[in-house]
């Protein structure tokens, strides 16, 4: 994780600064622009698999949800703007998001039923920073997909093994359930989703 700008700035200034058509991804963490590590091929395959499975379920259920290629989540506490690996959007609430049309940015929990972060080398951001900020926003469900077992042992056990942590908002606080190996994923957003943790992990090596 490399900080590319040390002078704290606001989310508005960050969005105005963000380079168009850049292959490099940046986020704003507490007013500091952070250069995100380049994704690996396996990381991208896991994301692609999740997007496909979730969109298929949305279509089956006829839900007004979409997954944008790129979209920022703006925190309500401090100057934060994140680029989730997968962000499920509730299209019916986008009219209430003033920054969506021009800046591809949402900040209301009603617009974001689910976010997913696929863990990479900056795993502390997923397990600490983003967990706290997504909870503060009130996003109903947050998945941390640690397919390569990169996270700390206090999160995924000792010895470490691939784990999916699903945080569900209960009375304003996240409660977590974890899934490994052949465990069937249990999602409050998609309670009928027929998917195991191992199927998600296999997306990284099934080629």
PDB file of C-alpha atoms in Angstrom:
ATOM      1  CA  UNK A   1       0.000   0.000   0.000  1.00  0.00           C
ATOM      2  CA  UNK A   2       1.553   3.294  -1.112  1.00  0.00           C
ATOM      3  CA  UNK A   3       0.342   6.697  -0.072  1.00  0.00           C
ATOM      4  CA  UNK A   4       0.521   8.939  -3.124  1.00  0.00           C
ATOM      5  CA  UNK A   5      -0.512  12.167  -1.423  1.00  0.00           C
ATOM      6  CA  UNK A   6       0.253  13.080   2.182  1.00  0.00           C
ATOM      7  CA  UNK A   7      -1.832  16.258   2.512  1.00  0.00           C
ATOM      8  CA  UNK A   8      -5.348  15.277   3.701  1.00  0.00           C
ATOM      9  CA  UNK A   9      -8.090  16.109   1.203  1.00  0.00           C
ATOM     10  CA  UNK A  10     -11.863  15.767   1.039  1.00  0.00           C
ATOM     11  CA  UNK A  11     -13.805  13.146  -0.868  1.00  0.00           C
ATOM     12  CA  UNK A  12     -15.018  15.819  -3.288  1.00  0.00           C
ATOM     13  CA  UNK A  13     -11.447  16.864  -4.103  1.00  0.00           C
ATOM     14  CA  UNK A  14     -10.404  13.242  -4.457  1.00  0.00           C
ATOM     15  CA  UNK A  15     -13.187  12.538  -6.942  1.00  0.00           C
ATOM     16  CA  UNK A  16     -12.247  15.648  -8.938  1.00  0.00           C
ATOM     17  CA  UNK A  17      -8.579  14.580  -8.877  1.00  0.00           C
ATOM     18  CA  UNK A  18      -9.164  10.952  -9.879  1.00  0.00           C
ATOM     19  CA  UNK A  19      -7.475  10.348 -13.265  1.00  0.00           C
ATOM     20  CA  UNK A  20      -9.827   9.355 -16.059  1.00  0.00           C
ATOM     21  CA  UNK A  21      -9.231   6.082 -17.905  1.00  0.00           C
ATOM     22  CA  UNK A  22      -6.458   5.127 -15.509  1.00  0.00           C
ATOM     23  CA  UNK A  23      -5.503   1.472 -15.157  1.00  0.00           C
ATOM     24  CA  UNK A  24      -4.238   2.268 -11.671  1.00  0.00           C
ATOM     25  CA  UNK A  25      -6.796   2.186  -8.854  1.00  0.00           C
ATOM     26  CA  UNK A  26      -6.842   4.615  -5.928  1.00  0.00           C
ATOM     27  CA  UNK A  27      -8.888   4.979  -2.767  1.00  0.00           C
ATOM     28  CA  UNK A  28      -9.183   7.710  -0.168  1.00  0.00           C
ATOM     29  CA  UNK A  29      -8.413   6.600   3.394  1.00  0.00           C
ATOM     30  CA  UNK A  30      -8.964   9.252   6.062  1.00  0.00           C
ATOM     31  CA  UNK A  31      -8.146  12.035   3.627  1.00  0.00           C
ATOM     32  CA  UNK A  32      -5.067  10.347   2.146  1.00  0.00           C
ATOM     33  CA  UNK A  33      -4.959   9.048  -1.427  1.00  0.00           C
ATOM     34  CA  UNK A  34      -3.858   5.415  -1.418  1.00  0.00           C
ATOM     35  CA  UNK A  35      -2.497   3.597  -4.456  1.00  0.00           C
ATOM     36  CA  UNK A  36      -3.977   0.114  -4.524  1.00  0.00           C
ATOM     37  CA  UNK A  37      -1.805  -2.923  -5.316  1.00  0.00           C
ATOM     38  CA  UNK A  38      -2.201  -4.302  -8.845  1.00  0.00           C
ATOM     39  CA  UNK A  39      -4.586  -7.275  -8.967  1.00  0.00           C
ATOM     40  CA  UNK A  40      -3.398 -10.792  -9.742  1.00  0.00           C
ATOM     41  CA  UNK A  41      -5.052 -13.021 -12.303  1.00  0.00           C
ATOM     42  CA  UNK A  42      -6.431 -15.338  -9.614  1.00  0.00           C
ATOM     43  CA  UNK A  43      -7.882 -12.354  -7.742  1.00  0.00           C
ATOM     44  CA  UNK A  44      -9.703 -11.236 -10.890  1.00  0.00           C
ATOM     45  CA  UNK A  45     -11.045 -14.717 -11.613  1.00  0.00           C
ATOM     46  CA  UNK A  46     -12.584 -14.938  -8.137  1.00  0.00           C
ATOM     47  CA  UNK A  47     -14.229 -11.551  -8.646  1.00  0.00           C
ATOM     48  CA  UNK A  48     -15.549 -12.574 -12.069  1.00  0.00           C
ATOM     49  CA  UNK A  49     -17.005 -15.787 -10.656  1.00  0.00           C
ATOM     50  CA  UNK A  50     -18.744 -13.935  -7.814  1.00  0.00           C
ATOM     51  CA  UNK A  51     -20.180 -11.301 -10.154  1.00  0.00           C
ATOM     52  CA  UNK A  52     -21.572 -13.998 -12.464  1.00  0.00           C
ATOM     53  CA  UNK A  53     -23.164 -15.998  -9.644  1.00  0.00           C
ATOM     54  CA  UNK A  54     -24.710 -12.972  -7.977  1.00  0.00           C
ATOM     55  CA  UNK A  55     -26.100 -11.495 -11.197  1.00  0.00           C
ATOM     56  CA  UNK A  56     -27.615 -14.857 -12.110  1.00  0.00           C
ATOM     57  CA  UNK A  57     -29.347 -14.939  -8.741  1.00  0.00           C
ATOM     58  CA  UNK A  58     -30.561 -11.354  -9.158  1.00  0.00           C
ATOM     59  CA  UNK A  59     -32.021 -12.217 -12.558  1.00  0.00           C
ATOM     60  CA  UNK A  60     -33.684 -15.347 -11.198  1.00  0.00           C
ATOM     61  CA  UNK A  61     -35.325 -13.367  -8.408  1.00  0.00           C
ATOM     62  CA  UNK A  62     -36.160 -10.341 -10.564  1.00  0.00           C
ATOM     63  CA  UNK A  63     -34.372  -7.951  -8.215  1.00  0.00           C
ATOM     64  CA  UNK A  64     -33.529  -4.365  -9.275  1.00  0.00           C
ATOM     65  CA  UNK A  65     -29.824  -4.862  -8.586  1.00  0.00           C
ATOM     66  CA  UNK A  66     -26.737  -4.308 -10.747  1.00  0.00           C
ATOM     67  CA  UNK A  67     -22.978  -4.530 -10.308  1.00  0.00           C
ATOM     68  CA  UNK A  68     -21.016  -1.629 -11.832  1.00  0.00           C
ATOM     69  CA  UNK A  69     -17.540  -2.115 -13.269  1.00  0.00           C
ATOM     70  CA  UNK A  70     -16.306   0.756 -11.101  1.00  0.00           C
ATOM     71  CA  UNK A  71     -18.066   2.582  -8.299  1.00  0.00           C
ATOM     72  CA  UNK A  72     -17.027   4.362  -5.127  1.00  0.00           C
ATOM     73  CA  UNK A  73     -18.520   3.946  -1.676  1.00  0.00           C
ATOM     74  CA  UNK A  74     -18.259   7.178   0.301  1.00  0.00           C
ATOM     75  CA  UNK A  75     -18.167   6.829   4.061  1.00  0.00           C
ATOM     76  CA  UNK A  76     -20.331   8.949   6.328  1.00  0.00           C
ATOM     77  CA  UNK A  77     -17.564   9.126   8.951  1.00  0.00           C
ATOM     78  CA  UNK A  78     -14.422  10.932   7.817  1.00  0.00           C
ATOM     79  CA  UNK A  79     -12.959  11.350   4.359  1.00  0.00           C
ATOM     80  CA  UNK A  80     -13.107   7.848   2.902  1.00  0.00           C
ATOM     81  CA  UNK A  81     -13.920   6.610  -0.599  1.00  0.00           C
ATOM     82  CA  UNK A  82     -13.518   2.917  -1.393  1.00  0.00           C
ATOM     83  CA  UNK A  83     -13.606   0.895  -4.619  1.00  0.00           C
ATOM     84  CA  UNK A  84     -15.094  -2.452  -3.601  1.00  0.00           C
ATOM     85  CA  UNK A  85     -14.174  -5.494  -5.647  1.00  0.00           C
ATOM     86  CA  UNK A  86     -17.904  -6.194  -5.956  1.00  0.00           C
ATOM     87  CA  UNK A  87     -20.579  -3.620  -5.164  1.00  0.00           C
ATOM     88  CA  UNK A  88     -24.236  -4.569  -5.506  1.00  0.00           C
ATOM     89  CA  UNK A  89     -26.323  -1.521  -6.374  1.00  0.00           C
ATOM     90  CA  UNK A  90     -30.011  -1.021  -5.723  1.00  0.00           C
ATOM     91  CA  UNK A  91     -31.039   0.860  -8.854  1.00  0.00           C
ATOM     92  CA  UNK A  92     -34.292   2.020  -7.273  1.00  0.00           C
ATOM     93  CA  UNK A  93     -32.389   4.275  -4.828  1.00  0.00           C
ATOM     94  CA  UNK A  94     -29.840   5.807  -7.192  1.00  0.00           C
ATOM     95  CA  UNK A  95     -32.074   8.841  -7.808  1.00  0.00           C
ATOM     96  CA  UNK A  96     -31.335   9.769  -4.180  1.00  0.00           C
ATOM     97  CA  UNK A  97     -27.569   9.615  -4.669  1.00  0.00           C
ATOM     98  CA  UNK A  98     -26.342  13.090  -5.728  1.00  0.00           C
ATOM     99  CA  UNK A  99     -22.872  11.900  -6.797  1.00  0.00           C
ATOM    100  CA  UNK A 100     -23.851   8.777  -8.693  1.00  0.00           C
ATOM    101  CA  UNK A 101     -24.573  10.126 -12.163  1.00  0.00           C
ATOM    102  CA  UNK A 102     -21.401  12.187 -12.565  1.00  0.00           C
ATOM    103  CA  UNK A 103     -18.984  10.608 -10.068  1.00  0.00           C
ATOM    104  CA  UNK A 104     -20.118   6.963  -9.845  1.00  0.00           C
ATOM    105  CA  UNK A 105     -20.277   7.356  -6.051  1.00  0.00           C
ATOM    106  CA  UNK A 106     -22.841   6.201  -3.501  1.00  0.00           C
ATOM    107  CA  UNK A 107     -23.079   6.810   0.230  1.00  0.00           C
ATOM    108  CA  UNK A 108     -26.494   5.553   1.367  1.00  0.00           C
ATOM    109  CA  UNK A 109     -27.037   2.087   2.785  1.00  0.00           C
ATOM    110  CA  UNK A 110     -30.279   1.831   0.796  1.00  0.00           C
ATOM    111  CA  UNK A 111     -28.200   1.903  -2.388  1.00  0.00           C
ATOM    112  CA  UNK A 112     -25.765  -0.828  -1.323  1.00  0.00           C
ATOM    113  CA  UNK A 113     -27.298  -4.156  -0.240  1.00  0.00           C
ATOM    114  CA  UNK A 114     -23.944  -5.944  -0.404  1.00  0.00           C
ATOM    115  CA  UNK A 115     -20.227  -5.311  -0.858  1.00  0.00           C
ATOM    116  CA  UNK A 116     -17.502  -7.912  -1.347  1.00  0.00           C
ATOM    117  CA  UNK A 117     -13.771  -7.512  -0.911  1.00  0.00           C
ATOM    118  CA  UNK A 118     -11.490 -10.230  -2.286  1.00  0.00           C
ATOM    119  CA  UNK A 119      -8.411 -10.214  -0.094  1.00  0.00           C
ATOM    120  CA  UNK A 120      -5.003  -9.314  -1.508  1.00  0.00           C
ATOM    121  CA  UNK A 121      -1.747  -8.158   0.057  1.00  0.00           C
ATOM    122  CA  UNK A 122      -3.407  -5.155   1.728  1.00  0.00           C
ATOM    123  CA  UNK A 123      -5.654  -7.470   3.771  1.00  0.00           C
ATOM    124  CA  UNK A 124      -5.634  -5.186   6.820  1.00  0.00           C
ATOM    125  CA  UNK A 125      -7.728  -2.668   4.878  1.00  0.00           C
ATOM    126  CA  UNK A 126     -10.450  -5.292   4.375  1.00  0.00           C
ATOM    127  CA  UNK A 127     -10.469  -6.668   7.923  1.00  0.00           C
ATOM    128  CA  UNK A 128     -10.015  -3.372   9.773  1.00  0.00           C
ATOM    129  CA  UNK A 129     -10.583  -0.123   7.862  1.00  0.00           C
ATOM    130  CA  UNK A 130     -13.329  -1.158   5.454  1.00  0.00           C
ATOM    131  CA  UNK A 131     -15.098  -3.354   7.979  1.00  0.00           C
ATOM    132  CA  UNK A 132     -15.527  -0.408  10.332  1.00  0.00           C
ATOM    133  CA  UNK A 133     -16.521   2.051   7.641  1.00  0.00           C
ATOM    134  CA  UNK A 134     -19.002  -0.258   5.912  1.00  0.00           C
ATOM    135  CA  UNK A 135     -20.597  -0.901   9.300  1.00  0.00           C
ATOM    136  CA  UNK A 136     -20.803   2.853   9.965  1.00  0.00           C
ATOM    137  CA  UNK A 137     -22.515   3.420   6.609  1.00  0.00           C
ATOM    138  CA  UNK A 138     -24.996   0.689   7.481  1.00  0.00           C
ATOM    139  CA  UNK A 139     -24.358  -1.608   4.518  1.00  0.00           C
ATOM    140  CA  UNK A 140     -26.484  -4.679   5.310  1.00  0.00           C
ATOM    141  CA  UNK A 141     -23.979  -7.315   4.231  1.00  0.00           C
ATOM    142  CA  UNK A 142     -20.195  -7.426   3.734  1.00  0.00           C
ATOM    143  CA  UNK A 143     -18.216 -10.424   2.470  1.00  0.00           C
ATOM    144  CA  UNK A 144     -14.467 -10.830   2.902  1.00  0.00           C
ATOM    145  CA  UNK A 145     -13.309 -13.548   0.502  1.00  0.00           C
ATOM    146  CA  UNK A 146      -9.854 -14.684   1.623  1.00  0.00           C
ATOM    147  CA  UNK A 147      -9.273 -17.349  -1.046  1.00  0.00           C
ATOM    148  CA  UNK A 148      -5.469 -17.386  -0.580  1.00  0.00           C
ATOM    149  CA  UNK A 149      -5.529 -17.301   3.253  1.00  0.00           C
ATOM    150  CA  UNK A 150      -3.623 -14.020   3.422  1.00  0.00           C
ATOM    151  CA  UNK A 151      -5.392 -12.535   6.451  1.00  0.00           C
ATOM    152  CA  UNK A 152      -4.215 -12.639  10.036  1.00  0.00           C
ATOM    153  CA  UNK A 153      -4.599 -15.802  12.103  1.00  0.00           C
ATOM    154  CA  UNK A 154      -7.049 -14.116  14.446  1.00  0.00           C
ATOM    155  CA  UNK A 155      -9.388 -13.781  11.467  1.00  0.00           C
ATOM    156  CA  UNK A 156      -8.982 -17.084   9.610  1.00  0.00           C
ATOM    157  CA  UNK A 157      -7.541 -19.442  12.209  1.00  0.00           C
ATOM    158  CA  UNK A 158      -4.239 -21.144  12.949  1.00  0.00           C
ATOM    159  CA  UNK A 159      -3.117 -22.772  10.739  1.00  0.00           C
ATOM    160  CA  UNK A 160      -4.494 -20.304   8.246  1.00  0.00           C
ATOM    161  CA  UNK A 161      -6.866 -21.607   5.587  1.00  0.00           C
ATOM    162  CA  UNK A 162      -9.056 -20.045   2.887  1.00  0.00           C
ATOM    163  CA  UNK A 163     -12.084 -18.471   4.531  1.00  0.00           C
ATOM    164  CA  UNK A 164     -15.128 -16.432   3.590  1.00  0.00           C
ATOM    165  CA  UNK A 165     -16.316 -14.115   6.361  1.00  0.00           C
ATOM    166  CA  UNK A 166     -19.849 -12.786   5.949  1.00  0.00           C
ATOM    167  CA  UNK A 167     -20.755  -9.829   8.132  1.00  0.00           C
ATOM    168  CA  UNK A 168     -24.473  -9.099   8.541  1.00  0.00           C
ATOM    169  CA  UNK A 169     -25.782  -5.918  10.119  1.00  0.00           C
ATOM    170  CA  UNK A 170     -27.783  -6.631  13.295  1.00  0.00           C
ATOM    171  CA  UNK A 171     -29.052  -3.632  15.276  1.00  0.00           C
ATOM    172  CA  UNK A 172     -26.372  -1.419  13.762  1.00  0.00           C
ATOM    173  CA  UNK A 173     -23.462  -3.800  14.358  1.00  0.00           C
ATOM    174  CA  UNK A 174     -21.883  -6.485  12.207  1.00  0.00           C
ATOM    175  CA  UNK A 175     -22.196 -10.107  13.260  1.00  0.00           C
ATOM    176  CA  UNK A 176     -19.897 -12.538  11.441  1.00  0.00           C
ATOM    177  CA  UNK A 177     -20.247 -16.105  10.195  1.00  0.00           C
ATOM    178  CA  UNK A 178     -17.384 -17.897   8.500  1.00  0.00           C
ATOM    179  CA  UNK A 179     -17.309 -20.509   5.753  1.00  0.00           C
ATOM    180  CA  UNK A 180     -14.551 -22.867   4.646  1.00  0.00           C
ATOM    181  CA  UNK A 181     -14.118 -25.917   2.420  1.00  0.00           C
ATOM    182  CA  UNK A 182     -17.529 -27.325   1.422  1.00  0.00           C
ATOM    183  CA  UNK A 183     -19.597 -25.060   3.707  1.00  0.00           C
ATOM    184  CA  UNK A 184     -22.661 -23.688   1.943  1.00  0.00           C
ATOM    185  CA  UNK A 185     -22.666 -19.894   1.883  1.00  0.00           C
ATOM    186  CA  UNK A 186     -25.430 -18.346   3.990  1.00  0.00           C
ATOM    187  CA  UNK A 187     -26.320 -14.866   2.819  1.00  0.00           C
ATOM    188  CA  UNK A 188     -29.123 -12.723   4.172  1.00  0.00           C
ATOM    189  CA  UNK A 189     -29.251 -10.885   0.838  1.00  0.00           C
ATOM    190  CA  UNK A 190     -29.486 -14.135  -1.155  1.00  0.00           C
ATOM    191  CA  UNK A 191     -30.804 -16.810   1.223  1.00  0.00           C
ATOM    192  CA  UNK A 192     -31.401 -19.279  -1.629  1.00  0.00           C
ATOM    193  CA  UNK A 193     -27.929 -18.920  -3.132  1.00  0.00           C
ATOM    194  CA  UNK A 194     -26.626 -22.427  -3.816  1.00  0.00           C
ATOM    195  CA  UNK A 195     -22.896 -21.901  -3.522  1.00  0.00           C
ATOM    196  CA  UNK A 196     -20.114 -23.323  -1.364  1.00  0.00           C
ATOM    197  CA  UNK A 197     -16.931 -21.684  -0.167  1.00  0.00           C
ATOM    198  CA  UNK A 198     -14.857 -24.227  -2.089  1.00  0.00           C
ATOM    199  CA  UNK A 199     -16.628 -23.387  -5.362  1.00  0.00           C
ATOM    200  CA  UNK A 200     -15.561 -19.767  -4.914  1.00  0.00           C
ATOM    201  CA  UNK A 201     -11.984 -20.713  -4.028  1.00  0.00           C
ATOM    202  CA  UNK A 202     -11.773 -23.052  -7.033  1.00  0.00           C
ATOM    203  CA  UNK A 203     -12.513 -20.124  -9.374  1.00  0.00           C
ATOM    204  CA  UNK A 204      -8.896 -19.054  -8.882  1.00  0.00           C
ATOM    205  CA  UNK A 205      -7.422 -22.330 -10.137  1.00  0.00           C
ATOM    206  CA  UNK A 206     -10.028 -23.841 -12.461  1.00  0.00           C
ATOM    207  CA  UNK A 207      -8.278 -23.094 -15.744  1.00  0.00           C
TER     208      UNK A 207
END
